[in-house]
């Protein structure tokens, strides 16, 4: 304490000696008094003096106050006084202090030092912070509220140190999260402020707070307070949500997965009557829009941003934002932030960009929202920040959106121009050639984004013709841009002198890059090259150096992407011109002016154009990427000789030819792969059909077994009847009807025998077919592995079918033998019944009539069963016939597959030979290029090499 007093130089001017003595007496009373009431009164007195005598109370009483917190926890009143006193000492809130005018200048710094040093003393013992966390858990209002305020003040003074102490404290963050559930609004609201300070710049605490259900509680509070119409509490909750989500990918993903984006939609449901926006509502809505931007910021991982963008579309949040965008009576700053928010919600998301293109403004007649926004951008009476926001929105709409780029460029083409309505292309041309330099720059950058990475549109834009004045022939858009560029400062413009030229040069550089046809059109104008060389060769001031650098870049693009179609402007001649009039070293130096410029570095940091004043609006973010890409290759191209250029051109042409050949063969291989896949699918279909046939055969086998059992029963019954007839000494004579039935039975048995012989012949034919299939399968063993795998299943299935047919043949042979035995037994029965016998005629007649009736009945039953067997055999024959036809179809299909696989293998072998030759030629040519110093990308080489390796591996597997 004495050390702190020495550092601070004693009490500040104003305190009375009696005050210091009083504080000393009160401290002694707190330390030595045994009665709780006395200590409570002393602490209350210290609290009343702590604001006026902050330094003295902090130095003399802090230790005693901490001791009170440790020992007198049973009395909530003294604890509350002690916490209030510590808060007054540590906090820098000076609203209730009265200071002389002479002290106002030095007071803030002194107060900051006091608060920071007292905080450092308090947290030096980590147990003090842990004790404070325990007190915050108390439900008593007089303890909990001052504890929350004190902890918030500690975090303001020494945030990182206090955060670390709370983080390592058991359940430290969780205990503070309970403040949001307190039913007393004062404590809940101060708890939000406490969590704001706690979550600043600490990702670990942010994650813990988020997973303690903070999103749910905060959104509930915002809803209870009335969303954007709420008060300061809504603002505090939104600031806390920003702390939790900004630059924290884990929390952003948790917020999206928890379906909390859907709960943001009601925030932006503003009524039709938008007049009377309060300052608090404007602030709340501004923070809500910023929170949406945090989730879809371009600096977030692309996957996370894309998923949030899609969620915002599906829940209707984007539609709600577009409603605010087109509404009337919205404050300017809210409208500007809404435009920026919509920009980032649609940036790079095709679905959202398509929806935004379909949005119309509520005008008569309706106009697309893009057209209405572009009107604001080229209108010089609009606020500067609003025009920047519209430009950013247009850039985001065209980012990775070739469909949108085509729609914008199509509004400039002669065949699609509608004279009755204003189009986006007309507005861009109007801004490009207006007398306002800022409109020129914005329109040029917007048009450059419509051409970004789209060679087709660069060629189509060359068709655009402009009518400059009545009576004069129309000129192309490219020609008009170069004309305005060459006029320079001759035209009186409002704004920066160089801004218009910088914008046009950026447009021309973007247009000509990677488009040889546009370069040819540019060089076809004989005034362009002399103008560029003249600009680069002059010694101008610092403001003009940027224009010189861009002119050097444009001239370098005209050389690098020159296809030598114009004899007077071939690459070699343009290089000689630079050498004579400018000098190579001077040219490279002027080219380097671009990347060294301060405004270039600012624009390269983030996609959103953010400039403090219009004069700083010089570079576009996407253009800085183009400069980085082209600066090095142009520098190398300037120093190359004509022979090197020729060799490079030849190598490029050869590489293009080879790439075309490789692409063709890749296409052929892909087609063959598709055919193989189709063949595999057909084989799988045939395999499934085989499985169905196998199930049918299995069913037939079970039916045959049942017929066999029935036949055995008939045989046993006939055996019993024969023994019964032999036991009688009397014989009987069968009548004519019985003899006829026996003869019919014999004929049916003969027919059965013939049918069995036919089935056996058919089985032998099936055996021959299966043997042929097996031999064909063995011949196909050297084909590619995929075909062998698909057909081996069919061979195994045919073997199973053969086994089943063998079983059928064996069973039919057994049945044939049994039927033969039955025939012999019936013959014996006939002979026995036909022989005459002598005996008693009366008894014989009775026995004969009984035996005749029973035999007649049994013969009828036998006849019906034999007929049923005949029908079953006929159905079996039909199934076998269908199986035979299926096997024949399989044989035909497999023979076709064998032929197609052989042809495919032959074609692939030819392709491998060709690809090997092409690889050798490519490698040799690329080695030559590298020797010449030309950078060669190896992606196509790697891809073609990988394809070749895959083909060779596939052939080795087939041969194995």
mmCIF file of C-alpha atoms in Angstrom, residues 528-752:
data_model
loop_
_atom_site.group_PDB
_atom_site.id
_atom_site.type_symbol
_atom_site.label_atom_id
_atom_site.label_comp_id
_atom_site.label_asym_id
_atom_site.label_seq_id
_atom_site.Cartn_x
_atom_site.Cartn_y
_atom_site.Cartn_z
ATOM 1 C CA UNK A 528 -3.647 3.705 -78.865
ATOM 2 C CA UNK A 529 -0.030 2.498 -78.760
ATOM 3 C CA UNK A 530 1.512 5.985 -79.284
ATOM 4 C CA UNK A 531 -0.716 7.328 -76.510
ATOM 5 C CA UNK A 532 0.394 4.599 -74.082
ATOM 6 C CA UNK A 533 4.086 4.963 -74.867
ATOM 7 C CA UNK A 534 3.807 8.747 -74.570
ATOM 8 C CA UNK A 535 2.164 8.502 -71.166
ATOM 9 C CA UNK A 536 4.751 6.021 -69.862
ATOM 10 C CA UNK A 537 7.780 7.952 -71.184
ATOM 11 C CA UNK A 538 6.827 11.301 -69.631
ATOM 12 C CA UNK A 539 8.142 12.428 -66.275
ATOM 13 C CA UNK A 540 4.989 13.423 -64.414
ATOM 14 C CA UNK A 541 4.095 14.171 -60.809
ATOM 15 C CA UNK A 542 3.169 11.698 -58.105
ATOM 16 C CA UNK A 543 -0.532 11.807 -58.992
ATOM 17 C CA UNK A 544 0.214 10.825 -62.581
ATOM 18 C CA UNK A 545 2.558 7.976 -61.636
ATOM 19 C CA UNK A 546 -0.422 5.735 -60.955
ATOM 20 C CA UNK A 547 -1.762 6.415 -64.456
ATOM 21 C CA UNK A 548 1.685 5.657 -65.899
ATOM 22 C CA UNK A 549 1.782 2.322 -64.080
ATOM 23 C CA UNK A 550 -1.645 1.336 -65.392
ATOM 24 C CA UNK A 551 -0.662 2.390 -68.936
ATOM 25 C CA UNK A 552 2.415 0.168 -68.630
ATOM 26 C CA UNK A 553 0.206 -2.699 -67.462
ATOM 27 C CA UNK A 554 -2.167 -2.210 -70.410
ATOM 28 C CA UNK A 555 0.739 -2.134 -72.868
ATOM 29 C CA UNK A 556 2.200 -5.267 -71.274
ATOM 30 C CA UNK A 557 -1.156 -7.058 -71.630
ATOM 31 C CA UNK A 558 -1.214 -6.027 -75.303
ATOM 32 C CA UNK A 559 2.144 -7.741 -75.742
ATOM 33 C CA UNK A 560 1.570 -10.839 -73.597
ATOM 34 C CA UNK A 561 -1.832 -11.717 -75.104
ATOM 35 C CA UNK A 562 -0.929 -10.629 -78.646
ATOM 36 C CA UNK A 563 -1.575 -13.319 -81.285
ATOM 37 C CA UNK A 564 0.563 -11.496 -83.889
ATOM 38 C CA UNK A 565 -2.394 -11.160 -86.251
ATOM 39 C CA UNK A 566 -1.511 -7.514 -87.019
ATOM 40 C CA UNK A 567 1.786 -7.174 -88.860
ATOM 41 C CA UNK A 568 2.556 -3.676 -87.578
ATOM 42 C CA UNK A 569 1.897 -4.559 -83.948
ATOM 43 C CA UNK A 570 3.545 -7.925 -83.517
ATOM 44 C CA UNK A 571 5.106 -8.756 -80.177
ATOM 45 C CA UNK A 572 8.654 -8.154 -81.362
ATOM 46 C CA UNK A 573 7.844 -4.744 -82.821
ATOM 47 C CA UNK A 574 6.085 -3.634 -79.660
ATOM 48 C CA UNK A 575 9.089 -4.712 -77.584
ATOM 49 C CA UNK A 576 11.420 -2.773 -79.878
ATOM 50 C CA UNK A 577 9.169 0.253 -79.481
ATOM 51 C CA UNK A 578 9.418 -0.009 -75.682
ATOM 52 C CA UNK A 579 13.199 -0.408 -75.893
ATOM 53 C CA UNK A 580 13.597 2.701 -78.070
ATOM 54 C CA UNK A 581 11.082 5.117 -76.543
ATOM 55 C CA UNK A 582 10.847 4.042 -72.917
ATOM 56 C CA UNK A 583 13.574 1.592 -72.000
ATOM 57 C CA UNK A 584 12.972 -1.791 -70.483
ATOM 58 C CA UNK A 585 14.176 -0.867 -67.007
ATOM 59 C CA UNK A 586 12.094 2.309 -67.019
ATOM 60 C CA UNK A 587 9.058 0.320 -68.207
ATOM 61 C CA UNK A 588 9.429 -2.227 -65.377
ATOM 62 C CA UNK A 589 9.867 0.596 -62.874
ATOM 63 C CA UNK A 590 6.686 2.322 -64.035
ATOM 64 C CA UNK A 591 4.835 -1.017 -63.894
ATOM 65 C CA UNK A 592 5.892 -1.384 -60.267
ATOM 66 C CA UNK A 593 4.239 1.926 -59.313
ATOM 67 C CA UNK A 594 0.886 0.123 -59.063
ATOM 68 C CA UNK A 595 1.702 -2.423 -56.376
ATOM 69 C CA UNK A 596 3.734 0.111 -54.377
ATOM 70 C CA UNK A 597 0.850 2.552 -54.077
ATOM 71 C CA UNK A 598 -0.745 2.915 -50.638
ATOM 72 C CA UNK A 599 -4.309 2.783 -51.982
ATOM 73 C CA UNK A 600 -3.463 -0.475 -53.780
ATOM 74 C CA UNK A 601 -2.534 -2.084 -50.456
ATOM 75 C CA UNK A 602 -5.793 -0.931 -48.849
ATOM 76 C CA UNK A 603 -7.928 -2.285 -51.690
ATOM 77 C CA UNK A 604 -6.174 -5.665 -51.582
ATOM 78 C CA UNK A 605 -7.201 -6.294 -47.962
ATOM 79 C CA UNK A 606 -10.941 -7.006 -48.361
ATOM 80 C CA UNK A 607 -13.560 -7.166 -51.141
ATOM 81 C CA UNK A 608 -15.811 -4.393 -49.808
ATOM 82 C CA UNK A 609 -14.871 -0.950 -51.170
ATOM 83 C CA UNK A 610 -14.456 1.198 -48.064
ATOM 84 C CA UNK A 611 -12.985 4.642 -48.611
ATOM 85 C CA UNK A 612 -12.951 7.607 -46.279
ATOM 86 C CA UNK A 613 -13.232 10.181 -49.087
ATOM 87 C CA UNK A 614 -14.072 9.879 -52.818
ATOM 88 C CA UNK A 615 -10.532 10.821 -53.863
ATOM 89 C CA UNK A 616 -9.199 7.619 -52.262
ATOM 90 C CA UNK A 617 -11.398 5.513 -54.546
ATOM 91 C CA UNK A 618 -8.725 4.266 -56.948
ATOM 92 C CA UNK A 619 -8.383 0.477 -56.892
ATOM 93 C CA UNK A 620 -10.786 -2.441 -56.894
ATOM 94 C CA UNK A 621 -10.136 -5.602 -54.893
ATOM 95 C CA UNK A 622 -10.502 -7.988 -57.845
ATOM 96 C CA UNK A 623 -8.218 -5.798 -59.963
ATOM 97 C CA UNK A 624 -5.452 -6.114 -57.373
ATOM 98 C CA UNK A 625 -5.584 -9.893 -57.891
ATOM 99 C CA UNK A 626 -5.186 -9.365 -61.650
ATOM 100 C CA UNK A 627 -2.153 -7.129 -61.100
ATOM 101 C CA UNK A 628 -0.481 -9.754 -58.896
ATOM 102 C CA UNK A 629 -1.092 -12.364 -61.575
ATOM 103 C CA UNK A 630 0.182 -10.338 -64.560
ATOM 104 C CA UNK A 631 2.995 -8.214 -63.149
ATOM 105 C CA UNK A 632 5.542 -11.034 -63.131
ATOM 106 C CA UNK A 633 4.656 -12.604 -66.488
ATOM 107 C CA UNK A 634 4.680 -9.218 -68.255
ATOM 108 C CA UNK A 635 8.122 -8.437 -66.842
ATOM 109 C CA UNK A 636 9.423 -11.741 -68.210
ATOM 110 C CA UNK A 637 7.701 -11.251 -71.559
ATOM 111 C CA UNK A 638 9.387 -7.880 -72.074
ATOM 112 C CA UNK A 639 12.884 -9.414 -71.860
ATOM 113 C CA UNK A 640 12.205 -12.373 -74.176
ATOM 114 C CA UNK A 641 13.759 -12.407 -77.653
ATOM 115 C CA UNK A 642 11.849 -12.986 -80.877
ATOM 116 C CA UNK A 643 13.262 -16.485 -81.244
ATOM 117 C CA UNK A 644 12.111 -17.359 -77.757
ATOM 118 C CA UNK A 645 8.668 -15.970 -78.580
ATOM 119 C CA UNK A 646 8.489 -18.085 -81.723
ATOM 120 C CA UNK A 647 9.548 -21.174 -79.864
ATOM 121 C CA UNK A 648 7.077 -20.422 -77.136
ATOM 122 C CA UNK A 649 4.291 -19.954 -79.686
ATOM 123 C CA UNK A 650 5.176 -23.231 -81.359
ATOM 124 C CA UNK A 651 5.302 -25.013 -78.057
ATOM 125 C CA UNK A 652 1.965 -23.503 -77.048
ATOM 126 C CA UNK A 653 0.369 -24.591 -80.306
ATOM 127 C CA UNK A 654 1.826 -28.065 -79.968
ATOM 128 C CA UNK A 655 0.668 -28.273 -76.376
ATOM 129 C CA UNK A 656 -2.792 -27.150 -77.393
ATOM 130 C CA UNK A 657 -2.913 -29.808 -80.103
ATOM 131 C CA UNK A 658 -1.697 -32.446 -77.707
ATOM 132 C CA UNK A 659 -4.147 -31.299 -75.073
ATOM 133 C CA UNK A 660 -6.947 -31.584 -77.608
ATOM 134 C CA UNK A 661 -5.835 -35.109 -78.529
ATOM 135 C CA UNK A 662 -5.556 -36.134 -74.897
ATOM 136 C CA UNK A 663 -8.951 -34.617 -74.193
ATOM 137 C CA UNK A 664 -10.419 -36.560 -77.110
ATOM 138 C CA UNK A 665 -8.972 -39.830 -75.887
ATOM 139 C CA UNK A 666 -10.118 -39.125 -72.372
ATOM 140 C CA UNK A 667 -13.598 -38.627 -73.738
ATOM 141 C CA UNK A 668 -13.365 -41.921 -75.639
ATOM 142 C CA UNK A 669 -12.168 -43.732 -72.526
ATOM 143 C CA UNK A 670 -15.000 -42.237 -70.486
ATOM 144 C CA UNK A 671 -17.505 -43.407 -73.089
ATOM 145 C CA UNK A 672 -16.028 -46.897 -73.000
ATOM 146 C CA UNK A 673 -16.177 -46.899 -69.231
ATOM 147 C CA UNK A 674 -19.840 -46.013 -69.456
ATOM 148 C CA UNK A 675 -20.416 -48.867 -71.909
ATOM 149 C CA UNK A 676 -18.649 -51.275 -69.569
ATOM 150 C CA UNK A 677 -20.833 -50.104 -66.725
ATOM 151 C CA UNK A 678 -23.917 -50.735 -68.839
ATOM 152 C CA UNK A 679 -22.668 -54.234 -69.686
ATOM 153 C CA UNK A 680 -22.053 -54.929 -66.025
ATOM 154 C CA UNK A 681 -25.590 -53.860 -65.258
ATOM 155 C CA UNK A 682 -26.906 -56.225 -67.922
ATOM 156 C CA UNK A 683 -24.865 -59.068 -66.439
ATOM 157 C CA UNK A 684 -26.298 -58.293 -63.014
ATOM 158 C CA UNK A 685 -29.801 -58.430 -64.521
ATOM 159 C CA UNK A 686 -29.111 -61.804 -66.100
ATOM 160 C CA UNK A 687 -27.678 -63.044 -62.813
ATOM 161 C CA UNK A 688 -30.869 -62.077 -61.028
ATOM 162 C CA UNK A 689 -32.864 -63.935 -63.670
ATOM 163 C CA UNK A 690 -30.689 -67.004 -63.108
ATOM 164 C CA UNK A 691 -31.382 -66.805 -59.419
ATOM 165 C CA UNK A 692 -35.105 -66.764 -60.124
ATOM 166 C CA UNK A 693 -34.746 -69.817 -62.365
ATOM 167 C CA UNK A 694 -32.774 -71.596 -59.672
ATOM 168 C CA UNK A 695 -35.569 -70.950 -57.216
ATOM 169 C CA UNK A 696 -38.052 -72.366 -59.746
ATOM 170 C CA UNK A 697 -35.936 -75.504 -60.209
ATOM 171 C CA UNK A 698 -35.720 -75.959 -56.455
ATOM 172 C CA UNK A 699 -39.489 -75.762 -56.269
ATOM 173 C CA UNK A 700 -39.801 -78.384 -59.021
ATOM 174 C CA UNK A 701 -37.430 -80.696 -57.147
ATOM 175 C CA UNK A 702 -39.641 -80.527 -54.076
ATOM 176 C CA UNK A 703 -42.710 -81.301 -56.200
ATOM 177 C CA UNK A 704 -40.963 -84.323 -57.749
ATOM 178 C CA UNK A 705 -40.124 -85.569 -54.264
ATOM 179 C CA UNK A 706 -43.787 -85.326 -53.328
ATOM 180 C CA UNK A 707 -44.761 -87.283 -56.460
ATOM 181 C CA UNK A 708 -42.211 -89.930 -55.567
ATOM 182 C CA UNK A 709 -43.718 -90.346 -52.119
ATOM 183 C CA UNK A 710 -47.206 -90.678 -53.600
ATOM 184 C CA UNK A 711 -45.946 -93.279 -56.059
ATOM 185 C CA UNK A 712 -44.386 -95.319 -53.232
ATOM 186 C CA UNK A 713 -47.712 -95.315 -51.407
ATOM 187 C CA UNK A 714 -49.480 -96.605 -54.540
ATOM 188 C CA UNK A 715 -46.903 -99.353 -54.935
ATOM 189 C CA UNK A 716 -47.382 -100.490 -51.329
ATOM 190 C CA UNK A 717 -51.143 -100.590 -51.771
ATOM 191 C CA UNK A 718 -50.858 -102.649 -54.977
ATOM 192 C CA UNK A 719 -48.515 -105.087 -53.184
ATOM 193 C CA UNK A 720 -51.074 -105.646 -50.452
ATOM 194 C CA UNK A 721 -53.828 -106.335 -53.021
ATOM 195 C CA UNK A 722 -51.641 -108.910 -54.822
ATOM 196 C CA UNK A 723 -50.937 -110.823 -51.603
ATOM 197 C CA UNK A 724 -54.672 -110.807 -50.802
ATOM 198 C CA UNK A 725 -55.548 -112.366 -54.185
ATOM 199 C CA UNK A 726 -52.847 -115.083 -53.883
ATOM 200 C CA UNK A 727 -54.171 -116.170 -50.445
ATOM 201 C CA UNK A 728 -57.528 -117.163 -51.926
ATOM 202 C CA UNK A 729 -57.722 -120.654 -53.439
ATOM 203 C CA UNK A 730 -60.625 -119.538 -55.506
ATOM 204 C CA UNK A 731 -59.985 -117.608 -58.591
ATOM 205 C CA UNK A 732 -62.229 -115.272 -60.371
ATOM 206 C CA UNK A 733 -62.510 -114.091 -63.865
ATOM 207 C CA UNK A 734 -62.281 -110.349 -64.587
ATOM 208 C CA UNK A 735 -65.077 -108.904 -66.609
ATOM 209 C CA UNK A 736 -64.634 -106.975 -69.864
ATOM 210 C CA UNK A 737 -64.619 -103.586 -68.161
ATOM 211 C CA UNK A 738 -61.725 -104.509 -65.800
ATOM 212 C CA UNK A 739 -59.641 -105.865 -68.667
ATOM 213 C CA UNK A 740 -60.140 -102.650 -70.605
ATOM 214 C CA UNK A 741 -59.058 -100.503 -67.642
ATOM 215 C CA UNK A 742 -55.971 -102.635 -67.099
ATOM 216 C CA UNK A 743 -55.069 -102.254 -70.753
ATOM 217 C CA UNK A 744 -55.561 -98.480 -70.537
ATOM 218 C CA UNK A 745 -53.322 -98.391 -67.494
ATOM 219 C CA UNK A 746 -50.671 -100.268 -69.429
ATOM 220 C CA UNK A 747 -50.914 -97.753 -72.276
ATOM 221 C CA UNK A 748 -50.556 -94.843 -69.894
ATOM 222 C CA UNK A 749 -47.503 -96.455 -68.369
ATOM 223 C CA UNK A 750 -46.026 -96.806 -71.851
ATOM 224 C CA UNK A 751 -46.673 -93.133 -72.498
ATOM 225 C CA UNK A 752 -44.936 -92.243 -69.218
#
